[in-house]
Coordinates of C-alpha atoms and ligand atoms in Angstrom, one line a residue:
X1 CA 3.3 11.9 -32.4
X2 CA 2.4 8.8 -29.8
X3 CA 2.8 9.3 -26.5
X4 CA 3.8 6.1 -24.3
X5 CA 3.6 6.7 -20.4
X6 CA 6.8 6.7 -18.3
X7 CA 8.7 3.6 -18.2
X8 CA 7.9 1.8 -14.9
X9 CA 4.6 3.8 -14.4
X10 CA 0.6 2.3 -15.1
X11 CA -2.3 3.6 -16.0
X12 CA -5.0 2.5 -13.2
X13 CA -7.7 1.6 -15.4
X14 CA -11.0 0.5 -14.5
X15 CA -12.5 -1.7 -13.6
X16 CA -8.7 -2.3 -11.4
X17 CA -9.4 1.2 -9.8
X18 CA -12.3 -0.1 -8.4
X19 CA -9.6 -2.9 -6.1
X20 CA -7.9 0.4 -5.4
X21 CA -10.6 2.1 -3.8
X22 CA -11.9 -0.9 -2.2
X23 CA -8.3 -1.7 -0.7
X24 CA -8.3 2.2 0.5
X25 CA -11.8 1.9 1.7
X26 CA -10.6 -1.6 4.1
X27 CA -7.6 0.5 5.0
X28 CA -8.8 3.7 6.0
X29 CA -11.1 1.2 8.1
X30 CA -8.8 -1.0 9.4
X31 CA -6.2 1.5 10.3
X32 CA -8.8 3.6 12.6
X33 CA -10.0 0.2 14.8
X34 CA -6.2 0.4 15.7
X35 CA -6.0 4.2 16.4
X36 CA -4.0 5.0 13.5
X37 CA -4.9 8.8 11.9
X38 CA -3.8 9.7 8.3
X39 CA -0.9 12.1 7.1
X40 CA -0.4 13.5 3.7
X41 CA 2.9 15.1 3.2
X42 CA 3.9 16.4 -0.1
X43 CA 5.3 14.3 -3.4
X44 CA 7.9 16.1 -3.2
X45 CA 10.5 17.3 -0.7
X46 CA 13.8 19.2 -0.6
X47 CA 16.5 16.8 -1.5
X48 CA 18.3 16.9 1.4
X49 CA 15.6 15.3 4.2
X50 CA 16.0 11.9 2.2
X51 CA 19.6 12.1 2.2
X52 CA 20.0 12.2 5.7
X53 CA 16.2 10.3 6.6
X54 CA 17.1 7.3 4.2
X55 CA 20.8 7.4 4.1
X56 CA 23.5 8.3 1.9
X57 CA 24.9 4.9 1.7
X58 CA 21.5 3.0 0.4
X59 CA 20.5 1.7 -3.0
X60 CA 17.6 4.4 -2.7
X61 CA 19.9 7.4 -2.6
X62 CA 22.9 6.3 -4.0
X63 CA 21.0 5.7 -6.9
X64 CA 16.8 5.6 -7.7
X65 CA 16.2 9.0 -6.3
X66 CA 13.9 11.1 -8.8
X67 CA 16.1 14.5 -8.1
X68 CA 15.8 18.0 -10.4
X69 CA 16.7 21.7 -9.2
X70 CA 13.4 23.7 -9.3
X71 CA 13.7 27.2 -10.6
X72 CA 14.6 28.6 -8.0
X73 CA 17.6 26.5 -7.9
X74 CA 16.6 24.4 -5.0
X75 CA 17.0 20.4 -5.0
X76 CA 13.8 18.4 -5.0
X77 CA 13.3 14.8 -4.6
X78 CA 10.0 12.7 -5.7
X79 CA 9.5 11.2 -2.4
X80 CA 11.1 7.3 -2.9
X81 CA 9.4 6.5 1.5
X82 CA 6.9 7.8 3.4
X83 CA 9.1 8.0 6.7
X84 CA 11.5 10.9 6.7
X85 CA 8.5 13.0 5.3
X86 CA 6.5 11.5 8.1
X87 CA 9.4 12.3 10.4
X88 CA 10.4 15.7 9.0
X89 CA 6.4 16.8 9.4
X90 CA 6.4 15.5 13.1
X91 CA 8.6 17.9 14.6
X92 CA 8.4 20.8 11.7
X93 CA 4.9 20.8 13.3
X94 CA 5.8 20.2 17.0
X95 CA 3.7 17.1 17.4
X96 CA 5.7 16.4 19.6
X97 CA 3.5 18.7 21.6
X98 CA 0.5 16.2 21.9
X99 CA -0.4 13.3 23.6
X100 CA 2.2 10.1 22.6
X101 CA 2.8 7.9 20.9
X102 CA 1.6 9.1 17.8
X103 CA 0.5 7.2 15.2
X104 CA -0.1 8.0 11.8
X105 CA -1.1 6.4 8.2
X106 CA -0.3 7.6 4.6
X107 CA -1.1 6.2 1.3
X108 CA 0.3 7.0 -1.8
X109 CA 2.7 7.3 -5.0
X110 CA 6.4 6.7 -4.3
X111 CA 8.9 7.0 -6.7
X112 CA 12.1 4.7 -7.5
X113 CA 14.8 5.0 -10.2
X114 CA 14.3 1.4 -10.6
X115 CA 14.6 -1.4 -13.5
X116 CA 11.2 -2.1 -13.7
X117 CA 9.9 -5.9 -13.5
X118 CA 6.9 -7.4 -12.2
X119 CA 6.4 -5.7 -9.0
X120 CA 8.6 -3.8 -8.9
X121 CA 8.0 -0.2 -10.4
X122 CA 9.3 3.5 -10.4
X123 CA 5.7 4.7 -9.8
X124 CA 4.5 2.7 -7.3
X125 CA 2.1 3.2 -4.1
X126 CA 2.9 2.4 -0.8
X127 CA 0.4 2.6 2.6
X128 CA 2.3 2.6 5.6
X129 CA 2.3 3.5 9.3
X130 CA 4.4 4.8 11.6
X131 CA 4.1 4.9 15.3
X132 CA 6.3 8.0 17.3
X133 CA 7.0 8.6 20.3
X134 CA 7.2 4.9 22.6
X135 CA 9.7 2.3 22.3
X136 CA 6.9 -0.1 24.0
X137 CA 7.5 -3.4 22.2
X138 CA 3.4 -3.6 22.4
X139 CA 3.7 -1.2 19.7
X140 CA 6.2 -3.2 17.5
X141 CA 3.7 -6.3 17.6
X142 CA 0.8 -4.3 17.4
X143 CA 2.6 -2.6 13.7
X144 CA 3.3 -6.2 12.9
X145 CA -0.3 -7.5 13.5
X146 CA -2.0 -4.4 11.8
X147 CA -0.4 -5.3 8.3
X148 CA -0.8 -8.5 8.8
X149 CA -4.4 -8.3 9.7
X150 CA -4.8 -6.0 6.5
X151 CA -3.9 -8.7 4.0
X152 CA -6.0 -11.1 5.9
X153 CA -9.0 -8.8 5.4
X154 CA -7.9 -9.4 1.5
X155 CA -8.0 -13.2 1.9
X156 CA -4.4 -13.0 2.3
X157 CA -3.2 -16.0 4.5
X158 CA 0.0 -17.7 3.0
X159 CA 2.6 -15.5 4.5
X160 CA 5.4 -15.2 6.7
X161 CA 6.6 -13.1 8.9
X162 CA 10.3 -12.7 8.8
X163 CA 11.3 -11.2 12.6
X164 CA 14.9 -9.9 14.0
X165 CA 16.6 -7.5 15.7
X166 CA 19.0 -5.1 14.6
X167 CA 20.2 -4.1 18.4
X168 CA 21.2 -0.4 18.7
X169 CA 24.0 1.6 19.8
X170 CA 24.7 -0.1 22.7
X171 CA 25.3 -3.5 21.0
X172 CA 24.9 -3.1 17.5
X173 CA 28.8 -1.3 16.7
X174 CA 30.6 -4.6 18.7
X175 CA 28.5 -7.0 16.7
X176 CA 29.3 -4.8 13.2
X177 CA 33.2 -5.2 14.0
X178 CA 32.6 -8.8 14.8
X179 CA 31.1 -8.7 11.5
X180 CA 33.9 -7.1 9.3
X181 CA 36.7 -9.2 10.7
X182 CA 34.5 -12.5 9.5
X183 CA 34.0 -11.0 6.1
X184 CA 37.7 -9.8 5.9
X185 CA 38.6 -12.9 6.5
X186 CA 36.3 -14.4 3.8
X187 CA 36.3 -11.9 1.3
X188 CA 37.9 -12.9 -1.6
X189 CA 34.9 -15.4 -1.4
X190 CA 32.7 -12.6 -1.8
X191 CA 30.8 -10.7 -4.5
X192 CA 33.0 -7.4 -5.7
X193 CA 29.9 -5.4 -5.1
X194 CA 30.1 -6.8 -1.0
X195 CA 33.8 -6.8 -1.4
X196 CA 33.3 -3.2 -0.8
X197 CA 30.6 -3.2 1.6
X198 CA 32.8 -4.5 3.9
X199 CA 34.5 -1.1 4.7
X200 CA 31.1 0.9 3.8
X201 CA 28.1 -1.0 5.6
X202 CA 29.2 -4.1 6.1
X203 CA 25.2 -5.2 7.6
X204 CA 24.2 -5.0 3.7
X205 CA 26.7 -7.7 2.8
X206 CA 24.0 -10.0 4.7
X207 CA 21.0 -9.4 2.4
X208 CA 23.2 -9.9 -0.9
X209 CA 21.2 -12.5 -3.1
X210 CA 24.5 -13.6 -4.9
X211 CA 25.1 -17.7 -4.1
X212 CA 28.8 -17.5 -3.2
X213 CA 28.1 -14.7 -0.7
X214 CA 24.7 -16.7 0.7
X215 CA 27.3 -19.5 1.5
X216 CA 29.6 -16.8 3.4
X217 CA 26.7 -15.1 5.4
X218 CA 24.9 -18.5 6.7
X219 CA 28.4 -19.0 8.9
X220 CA 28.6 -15.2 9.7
X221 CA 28.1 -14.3 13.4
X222 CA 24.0 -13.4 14.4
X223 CA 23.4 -10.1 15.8
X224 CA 20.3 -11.8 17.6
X225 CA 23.6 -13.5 19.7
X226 CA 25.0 -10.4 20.0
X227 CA 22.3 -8.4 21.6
X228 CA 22.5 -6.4 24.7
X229 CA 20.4 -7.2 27.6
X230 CA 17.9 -4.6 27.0
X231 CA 17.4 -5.2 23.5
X232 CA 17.2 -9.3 24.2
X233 CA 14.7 -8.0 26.3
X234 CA 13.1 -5.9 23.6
X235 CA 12.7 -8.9 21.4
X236 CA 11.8 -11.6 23.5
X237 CA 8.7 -9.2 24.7
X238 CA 7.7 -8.0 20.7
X239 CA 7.9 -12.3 20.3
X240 CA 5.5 -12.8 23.5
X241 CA 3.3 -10.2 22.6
X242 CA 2.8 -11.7 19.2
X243 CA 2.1 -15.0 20.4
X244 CA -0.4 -13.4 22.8
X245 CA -2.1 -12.8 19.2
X246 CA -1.3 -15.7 17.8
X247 CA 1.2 -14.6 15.0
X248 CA 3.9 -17.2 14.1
X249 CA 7.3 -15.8 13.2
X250 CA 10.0 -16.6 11.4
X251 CA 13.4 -15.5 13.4
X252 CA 15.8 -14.6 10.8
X253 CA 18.9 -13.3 11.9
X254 CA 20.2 -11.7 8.1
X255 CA 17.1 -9.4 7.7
X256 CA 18.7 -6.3 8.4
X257 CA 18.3 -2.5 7.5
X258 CA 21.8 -1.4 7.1
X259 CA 21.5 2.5 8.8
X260 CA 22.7 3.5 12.3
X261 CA 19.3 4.6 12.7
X262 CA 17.2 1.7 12.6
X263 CA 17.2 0.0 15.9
X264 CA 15.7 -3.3 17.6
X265 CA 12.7 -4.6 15.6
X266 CA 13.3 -5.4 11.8
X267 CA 10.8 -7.7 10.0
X268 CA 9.2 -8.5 5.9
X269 CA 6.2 -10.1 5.5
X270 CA 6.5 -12.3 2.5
X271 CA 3.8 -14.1 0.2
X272 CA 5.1 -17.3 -0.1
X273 CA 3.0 -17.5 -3.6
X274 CA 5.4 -14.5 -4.9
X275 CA 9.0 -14.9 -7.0
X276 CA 11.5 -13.1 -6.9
X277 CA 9.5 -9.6 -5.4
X278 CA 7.8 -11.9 -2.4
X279 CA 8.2 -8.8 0.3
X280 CA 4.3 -7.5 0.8
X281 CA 5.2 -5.4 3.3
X282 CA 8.3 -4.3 5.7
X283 CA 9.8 -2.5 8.4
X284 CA 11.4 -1.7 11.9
X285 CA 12.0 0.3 14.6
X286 CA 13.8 3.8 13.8
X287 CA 15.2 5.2 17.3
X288 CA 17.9 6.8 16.0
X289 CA 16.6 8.6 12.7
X290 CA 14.6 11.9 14.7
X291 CA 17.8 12.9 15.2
X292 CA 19.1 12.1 12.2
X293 CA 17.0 14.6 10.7
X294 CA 17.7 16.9 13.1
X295 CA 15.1 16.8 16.0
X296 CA 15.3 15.7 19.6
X297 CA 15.6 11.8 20.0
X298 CA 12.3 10.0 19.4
X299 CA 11.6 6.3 19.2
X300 CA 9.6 5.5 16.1
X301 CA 8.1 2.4 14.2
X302 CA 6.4 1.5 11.1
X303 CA 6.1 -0.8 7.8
X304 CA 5.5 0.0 4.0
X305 CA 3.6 -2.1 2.3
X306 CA 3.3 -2.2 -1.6
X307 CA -0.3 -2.1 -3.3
X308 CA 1.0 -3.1 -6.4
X309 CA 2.4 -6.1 -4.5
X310 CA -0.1 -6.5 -2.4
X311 CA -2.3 -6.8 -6.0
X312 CA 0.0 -9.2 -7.5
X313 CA -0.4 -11.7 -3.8
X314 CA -4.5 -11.5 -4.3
X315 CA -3.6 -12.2 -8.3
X316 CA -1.6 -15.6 -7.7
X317 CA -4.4 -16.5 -5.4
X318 CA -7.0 -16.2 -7.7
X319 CA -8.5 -13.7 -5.1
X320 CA -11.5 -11.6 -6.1
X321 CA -12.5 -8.3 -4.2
X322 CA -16.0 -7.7 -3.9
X323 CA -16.3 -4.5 -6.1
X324 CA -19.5 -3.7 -7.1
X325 CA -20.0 -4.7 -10.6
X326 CA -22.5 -2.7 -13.1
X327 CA -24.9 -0.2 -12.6
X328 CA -28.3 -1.1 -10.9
X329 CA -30.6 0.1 -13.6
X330 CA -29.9 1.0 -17.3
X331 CA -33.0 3.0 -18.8
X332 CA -33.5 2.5 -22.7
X333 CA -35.1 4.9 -24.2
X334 CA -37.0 5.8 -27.3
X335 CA -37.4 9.2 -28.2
X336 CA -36.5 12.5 -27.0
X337 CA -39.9 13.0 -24.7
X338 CA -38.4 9.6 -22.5
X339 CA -35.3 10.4 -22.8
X340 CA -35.6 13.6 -21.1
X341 CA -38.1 11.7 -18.4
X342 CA -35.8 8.8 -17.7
X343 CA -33.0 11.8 -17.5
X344 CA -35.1 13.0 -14.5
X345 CA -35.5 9.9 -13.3
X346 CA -31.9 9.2 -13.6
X347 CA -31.6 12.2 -11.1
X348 CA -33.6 11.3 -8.5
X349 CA -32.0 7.3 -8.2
X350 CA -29.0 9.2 -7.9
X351 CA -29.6 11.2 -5.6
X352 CA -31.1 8.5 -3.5
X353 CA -27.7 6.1 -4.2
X354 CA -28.4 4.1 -7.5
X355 CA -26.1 3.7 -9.5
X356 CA -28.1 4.8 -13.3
X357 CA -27.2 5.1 -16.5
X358 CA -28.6 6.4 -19.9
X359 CA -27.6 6.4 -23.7
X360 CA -25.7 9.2 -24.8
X361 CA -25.4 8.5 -28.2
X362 CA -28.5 8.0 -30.2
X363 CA -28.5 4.4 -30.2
X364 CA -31.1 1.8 -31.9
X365 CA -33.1 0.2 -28.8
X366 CA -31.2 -3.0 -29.6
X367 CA -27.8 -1.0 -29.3
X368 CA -28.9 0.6 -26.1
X369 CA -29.8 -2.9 -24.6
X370 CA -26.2 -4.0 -25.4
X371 CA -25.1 -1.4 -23.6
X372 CA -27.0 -2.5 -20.8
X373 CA -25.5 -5.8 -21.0
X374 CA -22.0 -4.8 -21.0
X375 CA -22.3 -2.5 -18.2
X376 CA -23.6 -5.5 -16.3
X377 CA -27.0 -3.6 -15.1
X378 CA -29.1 -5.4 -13.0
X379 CA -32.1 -4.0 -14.0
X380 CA -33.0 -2.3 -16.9
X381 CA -36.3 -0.6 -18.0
X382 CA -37.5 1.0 -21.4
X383 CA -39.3 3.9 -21.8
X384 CA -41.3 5.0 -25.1
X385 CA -44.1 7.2 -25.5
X386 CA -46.5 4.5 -24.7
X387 CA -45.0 4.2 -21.2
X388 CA -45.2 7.7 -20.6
X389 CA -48.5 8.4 -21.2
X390 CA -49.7 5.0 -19.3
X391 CA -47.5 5.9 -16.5
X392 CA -46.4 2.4 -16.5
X393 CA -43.3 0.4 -17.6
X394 CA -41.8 -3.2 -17.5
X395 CA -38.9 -3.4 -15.4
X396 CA -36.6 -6.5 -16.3
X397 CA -34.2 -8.5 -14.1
X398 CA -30.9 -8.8 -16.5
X399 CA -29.8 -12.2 -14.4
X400 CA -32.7 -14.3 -13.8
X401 CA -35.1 -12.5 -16.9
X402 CA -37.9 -12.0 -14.7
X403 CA -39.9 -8.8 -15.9
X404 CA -42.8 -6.8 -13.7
X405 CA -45.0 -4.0 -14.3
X406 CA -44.8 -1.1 -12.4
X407 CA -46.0 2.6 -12.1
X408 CA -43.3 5.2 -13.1
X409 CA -44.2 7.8 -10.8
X410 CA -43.3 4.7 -8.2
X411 CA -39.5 3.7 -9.9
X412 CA -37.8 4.8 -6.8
X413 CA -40.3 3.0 -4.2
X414 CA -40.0 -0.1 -6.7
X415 CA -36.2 0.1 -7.1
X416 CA -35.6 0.1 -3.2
X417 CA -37.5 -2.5 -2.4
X418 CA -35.9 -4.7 -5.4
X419 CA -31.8 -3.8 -5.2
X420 CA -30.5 -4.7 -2.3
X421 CA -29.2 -1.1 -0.6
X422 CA -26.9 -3.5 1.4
X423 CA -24.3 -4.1 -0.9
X424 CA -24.9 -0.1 -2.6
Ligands
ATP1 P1 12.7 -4.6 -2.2 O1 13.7 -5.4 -1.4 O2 11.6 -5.4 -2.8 O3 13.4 -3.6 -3.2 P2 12.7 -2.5 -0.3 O4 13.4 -3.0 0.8 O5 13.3 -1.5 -1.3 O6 12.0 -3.7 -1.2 P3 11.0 -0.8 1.3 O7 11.7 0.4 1.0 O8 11.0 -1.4 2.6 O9 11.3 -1.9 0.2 O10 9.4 -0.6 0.8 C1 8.4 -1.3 1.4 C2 7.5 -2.0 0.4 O11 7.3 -1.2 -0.8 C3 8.2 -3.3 -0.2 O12 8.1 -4.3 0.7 C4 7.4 -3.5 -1.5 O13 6.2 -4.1 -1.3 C5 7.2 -2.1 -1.9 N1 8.1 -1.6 -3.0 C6 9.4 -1.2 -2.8 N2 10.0 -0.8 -3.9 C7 9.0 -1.0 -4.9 C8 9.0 -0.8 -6.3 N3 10.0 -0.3 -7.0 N4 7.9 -1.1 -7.0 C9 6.8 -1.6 -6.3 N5 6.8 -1.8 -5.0 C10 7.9 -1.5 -4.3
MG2 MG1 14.4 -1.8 -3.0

């Protein structure tokens, strides 16, 4: 019997875990200089709270959710977004309570019913935030500049920033009828799949990737001309305050989010180095969706971003992150007396933050040294009888080949002053 993992999941191998945790490590960073605090909600949720958080008429629930009825016959969802759970833990916990806005991070697996292609997975990770509790559009450009920021920590500088507005509920059902008599009018020009939108959600006609339908949308009416004046207002400030930071926009009046609930703001970040899965990171302002899941009203923003994407954007660039790469000292020994020495010794660079290793496996000196080699050491050393007894050993740069002689009892002393504890 062979066992294959899930279609659409990975394995993270070494040495790519090492990106992830160095991508988590500039996260968790990054994320505090801006106040932000992390969440963890559970995988898994009851069925229902993405229903009504995401939306029944979405590609996500209509038809990628990851549903099963437990055994005690409740219905569980995989969590496919971060926000509902964020949502659903805000007021099931009465945050509400504290000091606002709120603002939170996660990271983690999300899971999508999806046909899997590059990027594009049905385990994947996403690390977003979400701000609650101020409909300040500070806040909007401040989400905006965090993400962005974040993939410029990475090297990340060929995007852009795809900005709208969606309006709200003022503005936004005028501009939606507006909408549906131009499609009606045009709809046997139109996809079969929008053909129906049109009576559904006609707002998702205008992200349909089918040519005819492109052709059809570019003449549709803009909901940034159909804004009221307080969310004209809205936008124009998010746009000043992200020129105060110097963050050039793209205005692109067909980048909608098709729910009731998602309000004002609506923006992708896309790697212009990426096909067909170019969208790094996304999101909007949610005004409407606290009470969509049953809460008091709340004003709410936040992005997703994809690591896997984010991965694939340093890949095309050729983009290295500086994980560390070997160990700092490999000890060869010969003989059980040094090996159980240089397994003390192992223990004490450890515990002082050196990364050590030893042979395991009864290898020839020439094997261990090959071992060495592959786990890129920087150092290694080798310890026989001889060295014991004189208290001394040679200790061998791996790079440059340079050897010195030094007093065992002083390997720690030595091995501080010649590894650089900077980059440990
Ligand atoms: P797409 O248009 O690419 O399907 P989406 O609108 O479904 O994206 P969101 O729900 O806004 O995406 O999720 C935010 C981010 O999560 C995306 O911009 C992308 O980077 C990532 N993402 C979404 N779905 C997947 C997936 N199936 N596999 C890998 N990454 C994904
Ligand atoms: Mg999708």
């Amino acid at each position: 019997m062979k066992f294959n993992a899930p279609r659409g999941t990975n394995d993270i191998l070494p040495p790519d875990s090492l990106k992830w945790q160095y991508i988590e490590q500039k996260t968790h960073q990054l994320f505090s200089n801006y106040n932000y605090q992390e969440i963890r909600t559970p995988i898994f949720e009851y069925t229902e709270l993405f229903q009504r958080g995401i939306g029944e008429v979405t590609d996500i629930v209509e038809k990628e959710m990851y549903t099963f009825t437990d055994k005690g016959d409740r219905s569980i969802t995989l969590r496919p977004e971060g926000t509902a759970s964020v949502m659903r833990s805000f007021m099931e916990n009465k945050i509400y309570g504290q000091a606002q806005p709120t603002k939170f991070y996660y990271l983690g697996p999300m899971f999508r019913y999806e046909r899997p292609q590059s990027g594009r997975f049905r385990q994947f990770h996403q690390l977003g935030v979400e701000a609650l509790g101020s409909n300040d559009p500070a806040l909007d450009a401040e989400i905006i500049s965090l993400g962005l920021r974040l993939l410029q920590d990475f090297g990340l500088n060929d995007l852009t920033l795809h900005l709208n507005s969606v309006g709200c509920s003022e503005c936004r059902p005028a501009y939606v009828e507006k909408l549906k008599n131009y499609l009606l009018a045009h709809r046997a020009e139109l996809c079969e799949n929008c053909q129906q939108r049109i009576e559904r959600n006609p707002l998702r006609v205008l992200d349909c990737k089918n040519e005819a339908c492109q052709e059809v949308i570019a003449e549709a009416p803009k909901i940034t001309e159909n804004l009221c004046s307080d969310c004209a207002d809205h936008f124009s400030d998010v746009k000043k305050y992200l020129e105060l930071v110097e963050i050039d926009y793209f205005v692109n009046p067909l980048l909608v989010r098709g729910l009731d609930y998602y309000t004002n703001t609506a923006f992708e970040i896309k790697d212009n180095a990426l096909g067909a899965q170019d969208t790094v990171f996304g999101g909007g302002r949610y005004n409407g969706l606290a009470e969509e899941i049953g809460g008091r009203s709340l004003p709410g923003i936040g992005f997703a971003l994809g690591i896997e994407r984010l991965l694939l954007s340093l890949e095309a660039k050729d983009i290295e992150l500086p994980i560390p790469a070997g160990v700092d000292l490999y000890i060869t020994v010969i003989g059980e007396k040094a090996k159980r020495k240089a397994f003390k010794l192992l223990d004490q660079l450890r515990n002082n933050g050196f990364r050590t290793e030893i042979d395991y496996l009864g290898r020839s000196v020439g094997s261990q040294m090959k071992s060495a080699d592959r786990m890129q050491a920087e150092f290694t050393i080798i310890l026989g009888e001889d060295e014991l007894n004189k208290d001394s050993a040679t200790i061998r740069n791996m790079k440059t080949g340079t050897e010195i002689e030094i007093k065992l009892s002083n390997l720690l002393t030595e091995m501080k002053q010649l590894v650089d504890k900077e980059d440990l």
